[in-house]
C-alpha positions in Angstrom: 141.4 217.2 90.9 143.0 214.9 89.1 143.4 210.6 89.7 146.8 210.8 89.6 147.6 208.9 93.0 145.2 206.0 91.6 147.8 205.7 88.5 150.5 203.7 89.0 154.4 205.4 89.6 156.0 205.8 86.1 152.8 205.9 84.1 152.7 207.9 80.8 153.2 211.6 81.4 150.0 214.0 81.6 148.8 216.1 78.5 147.3 219.6 78.3 144.3 220.1 77.1 145.3 222.1 74.4 147.8 219.4 73.3 145.0 217.6 71.3 142.0 220.3 71.0 140.8 220.4 67.8 138.2 222.0 64.9 136.6 220.2 62.4 134.7 222.3 59.5 132.4 221.5 57.1 130.3 223.4 54.3 126.6 222.0 54.4 125.2 220.6 51.0 122.0 219.7 49.9 122.6 216.1 50.6 122.9 216.4 54.1 119.3 217.5 54.3 116.5 216.3 55.8 112.9 215.9 55.0 112.1 219.1 56.6 115.1 220.7 54.5 117.4 221.5 57.2 120.4 219.4 58.0 120.0 215.8 58.9 120.7 215.3 62.7 122.9 212.2 62.1 125.4 214.7 59.4 125.9 216.5 62.5 126.5 213.8 64.9 129.2 212.0 62.3 130.9 215.5 62.5 131.1 215.5 66.0 132.0 211.6 66.4 134.5 212.1 64.3 136.0 215.2 65.8 135.6 213.4 69.1 137.7 210.6 67.5 140.4 213.0 66.5 140.5 214.2 69.8 140.7 211.0 71.6 143.1 209.5 69.3 145.7 212.4 69.5 145.3 212.8 73.5 145.8 208.9 73.8 148.5 208.6 71.5 147.1 205.8 69.2 143.0 204.4 68.6 140.5 205.0 70.2 137.2 204.0 69.7 133.6 205.6 70.8 132.2 203.8 74.1 129.0 206.3 74.5 127.5 209.3 73.3 126.6 211.1 76.5 124.5 213.5 75.4 123.9 215.2 72.3 121.9 218.9 72.2 120.6 220.6 69.0 120.2 224.2 70.1 119.3 225.8 66.4 118.6 223.8 62.9 121.7 223.9 60.5 121.0 224.8 56.9 122.1 224.2 53.5 124.9 226.7 52.9 126.3 226.8 56.4 129.5 226.5 57.7 130.0 224.3 60.6 132.6 223.9 63.0 132.9 221.4 65.3 135.4 222.0 68.3 136.4 219.3 70.0 138.2 218.8 73.5 139.5 216.0 76.0 137.5 217.0 79.4 138.6 214.1 81.8 140.5 211.0 81.5 140.6 208.0 83.6 142.9 204.9 83.2 141.8 203.8 79.5 138.5 206.3 78.7 138.3 209.6 78.1 135.6 212.3 77.7 135.5 214.7 74.9 133.2 217.5 74.8 132.2 218.5 71.5 130.5 222.5 70.6 129.0 222.8 67.6 129.0 226.2 65.6 127.7 227.2 62.3 127.8 230.3 60.3 126.5 231.2 57.0 129.2 230.4 54.2 129.0 233.8 52.4 128.4 236.5 55.1 131.0 237.7 57.8 128.4 237.5 61.1 129.9 235.6 63.7 129.0 231.6 64.0 126.6 231.0 66.8 126.8 227.8 68.9 123.9 224.8 67.4 125.1 222.2 69.5 126.8 220.3 72.0 127.7 216.9 73.1 130.0 214.7 75.5 131.3 211.1 74.2 133.1 208.7 76.0 135.9 207.0 74.4 138.1 204.1 75.2 141.8 203.8 74.0 142.4 200.3 72.5 145.2 198.4 71.5 146.0 196.4 68.2 143.4 193.5 69.8 141.3 195.7 70.8 142.3 195.6 74.6 142.0 198.8 76.6 145.4 200.8 77.4 146.2 203.5 79.1 146.1 207.0 78.1 147.8 210.1 79.6 146.0 212.4 82.2 144.6 215.3 80.5 146.2 218.4 82.3 143.6 220.9 82.6 145.1 224.5 82.1 142.3 227.5 82.4 139.4 227.9 84.8 137.2 227.1 82.0 139.5 223.4 81.2 139.0 223.1 85.2 135.1 223.6 85.4 134.9 220.9 82.5 136.8 218.9 84.0 134.9 218.7 87.5 131.5 218.7 85.2 132.9 215.4 83.5 133.4 213.7 86.9 129.7 214.5 87.5 128.7 213.5 84.4 130.8 209.9 84.7 129.4 209.1 88.4 125.7 209.5 87.2 126.9 207.0 84.4 128.0 204.7 86.5 125.1 205.2 89.2 122.3 204.9 86.0 124.6 201.7 85.0 124.4 200.3 88.5 120.7 200.7 89.3 119.6 199.3 85.6 121.9 196.2 86.4 120.3 196.0 90.0 117.1 196.3 88.5 117.1 193.6 85.5 118.8 191.1 88.2 116.4 192.0 90.8 113.6 191.0 87.9 115.3 187.9 86.9 115.8 186.7 90.4 111.7 187.4 90.4 111.2 184.7 87.0 110.1 188.0 85.2 111.5 187.6 81.7 112.1 190.7 79.1 
């Protein structure tokens, strides 16, 4: 299930999924709203990036930068007064990159009703050294059946990302060869 065979002998030991899993919570206020009076999607995206960055840094043991946001889905609007919980974990690791899955939950700050899922996202982070160059990350070790499913799904997303990047590069090269300027 892992790319252990492609890792050099004596590489850094793997880390279980739970080792870096975290939750960031924040109460939404009036300064977080958009023109419709609900919380601005960009505010939620920043919380998602913050939580994912913390997880990536914890897992890799140092700085990690956002390489891409694969997908951000908003399922329900978030309102002023909602207590938002952003739960993040490493789903998959490569040599220097990690996919972090994030689930966004919201509940009313003054009610005892369960939180409901209002969004989700997948981000790719690259671990970097002091010079900003890629550095190796520990392999993630999925612990539960859910972690194993997330690992497998992350591999599918990675395959799709790479295929999309390759197809776009080939199209641009073809257009350039035909003398078509963009």
